[in-house]
Amino acid sequence: MKRIEIIPGYNPLDGGEAIDDMWCSTMVHDYYLAPEPTDRFQIVAGRMSYKTFDAARRHTRKFAFTLARPPGVEPHTMAAFKSKDTGVWSFLVISQLRDDAPPIPGATVIYRPEADVCAEWVQMRYTLMCDRFDAFCRLAKKERMLKNLMRRKYQSKMQGA
């Protein structure tokens, strides 16, 4: 897997909505997306309080990564992890570009470094998300299928009443 390039001191929010600690974004490695091209997906990762993460999850469209991401990127999968050592929550978002969106060039991480945030931490989270990407996609597909099934059952029940 390609190592991720770190660009210190760059804040993609550029004075937008405040986010705890840091942001970074990168492509998912093409091995996990085959046969899709790598420039159609993006990871956004960082550290934040769970309260902030939960608000983001419930208000995806209104949340700050609408400022941090290029036009045409659709939020795809969100996940949170809690460190057993520090108790700090981290989050990961996989986004997928719409067909009409321009490609995102390169495989670059952009983040605002803090004293306890380092390249190894970002690389570890990136690897973890890539390892779990397929599982997340399968789970999301199952959830959509279940919702559709329940909707059809409800509609047929209402029509029969």
XYZ file of C-alpha atoms in Angstrom:
161
model
C 0.000 0.000 0.000
C 1.219 3.483 -0.868
C 2.303 5.544 2.132
C 0.305 8.689 2.680
C 1.951 12.067 2.179
C 1.446 14.420 5.124
C 1.110 18.159 4.542
C 1.457 19.883 7.946
C -0.310 23.107 8.769
C -2.976 23.012 6.051
C -6.531 23.514 7.271
C -9.055 22.599 4.555
C -11.891 24.156 6.575
C -10.280 27.562 6.055
C -12.056 29.333 8.873
C -15.272 27.345 8.485
C -17.150 25.416 11.146
C -14.871 24.387 14.027
C -13.736 20.768 14.192
C -11.926 19.213 17.153
C -8.218 18.596 16.559
C -7.666 17.820 12.901
C -8.884 16.841 9.454
C -7.267 14.809 6.727
C -8.448 13.456 3.389
C -7.104 10.927 0.920
C -8.072 8.404 -1.719
C -8.789 4.800 -0.855
C -6.157 2.480 -2.343
C -7.283 1.040 -5.682
C -6.898 -2.549 -4.431
C -9.979 -2.026 -2.264
C -11.981 -0.329 -4.999
C -11.214 -2.536 -8.002
C -12.475 -2.238 -10.671
C -13.439 1.358 -9.744
C -10.867 4.120 -10.444
C -9.217 5.479 -7.297
C -10.116 9.102 -8.039
C -13.810 8.434 -7.422
C -13.452 7.879 -3.661
C -12.130 9.905 -0.758
C -11.427 9.284 2.936
C -11.868 12.026 5.497
C -10.445 11.113 8.898
C -9.743 12.880 12.145
C -10.227 13.121 15.878
C -13.196 14.695 17.625
C -15.465 14.280 20.588
C -18.128 11.608 20.169
C -20.799 14.284 20.709
C -19.473 16.184 17.674
C -19.200 12.981 15.656
C -22.759 11.992 16.517
C -24.025 15.416 15.448
C -22.116 15.008 12.188
C -23.607 11.590 11.600
C -27.139 12.886 12.143
C -26.667 16.068 10.109
C -24.352 14.853 7.372
C -25.468 17.325 4.736
C -25.083 20.324 7.029
C -21.812 19.264 8.624
C -18.435 20.884 8.029
C -17.048 18.300 5.637
C -19.303 19.922 3.060
C -16.703 22.703 3.291
C -13.702 20.372 3.327
C -14.622 18.228 0.343
C -14.662 19.052 -3.371
C -18.014 19.617 -5.147
C -19.818 16.430 -6.113
C -18.559 14.213 -3.271
C -21.317 12.205 -1.610
C -20.878 11.029 2.026
C -20.795 7.244 1.853
C -19.799 5.584 5.139
C -19.098 7.001 8.611
C -17.461 5.131 11.475
C -16.125 6.053 14.909
C -13.410 4.369 16.973
C -12.473 5.002 20.611
C -8.861 4.653 21.740
C -8.540 2.271 24.711
C -5.367 4.070 25.827
C -6.391 7.718 25.610
C -10.189 7.517 25.417
C -10.096 9.800 22.353
C -12.693 9.247 19.637
C -11.593 9.244 16.029
C -13.813 9.182 12.984
C -13.506 8.042 9.384
C -15.704 8.922 6.426
C -15.589 7.270 3.026
C -17.101 9.459 0.346
C -17.907 8.603 -3.245
C -17.822 11.118 -6.085
C -20.924 11.561 -8.183
C -20.512 10.743 -11.860
C -20.579 14.420 -12.790
C -17.895 15.387 -10.254
C -14.311 16.107 -11.326
C -11.653 13.574 -10.217
C -9.691 14.296 -7.017
C -5.981 14.290 -7.982
C -3.377 12.344 -6.031
C -3.383 10.285 -2.844
C -2.652 13.013 -0.335
C -3.563 13.465 3.307
C -4.220 17.034 4.393
C -4.390 17.759 8.094
C -3.757 20.303 10.818
C -1.252 18.634 13.152
C -1.579 18.742 16.937
C 1.067 17.815 19.505
C -0.168 14.230 19.869
C -1.123 13.604 16.224
C 1.480 12.070 13.941
C 1.841 10.537 10.480
C 1.897 7.002 11.926
C -1.504 7.569 13.539
C -2.983 8.712 10.248
C -1.401 5.799 8.370
C -2.764 3.328 10.939
C -6.311 4.720 10.599
C -6.041 4.746 6.813
C -4.945 1.109 6.781
C -7.690 0.159 9.233
C -10.383 1.781 7.111
C -9.080 0.148 3.943
C -9.126 -3.233 5.692
C -12.734 -2.667 6.759
C -13.981 -0.960 3.592
C -15.503 -4.060 2.034
C -17.236 -4.982 5.292
C -18.737 -1.486 5.586
C -20.023 -1.647 2.017
C -21.596 -5.067 2.595
C -23.253 -3.836 5.792
C -24.602 -0.703 4.090
C -26.007 -2.813 1.254
C -27.722 -5.157 3.727
C -29.198 -2.191 5.590
C -30.581 -0.695 2.374
C -32.058 -4.056 1.337
C -33.687 -4.468 4.759
C -35.162 -0.951 4.657
C -36.569 -1.561 1.178
C -38.061 -4.884 2.284
C -39.720 -3.304 5.325
C -41.061 -0.455 3.176
C -42.578 -2.912 0.687
C -44.150 -4.953 3.510
C -45.638 -1.806 5.034
C -46.998 -0.596 1.682
C -48.590 -3.971 0.885
C -50.111 -4.061 4.379
C -51.576 -0.572 3.913
C -52.979 -1.457 0.501
C -54.567 -4.641 1.866
C -56.250 -2.815 4.779
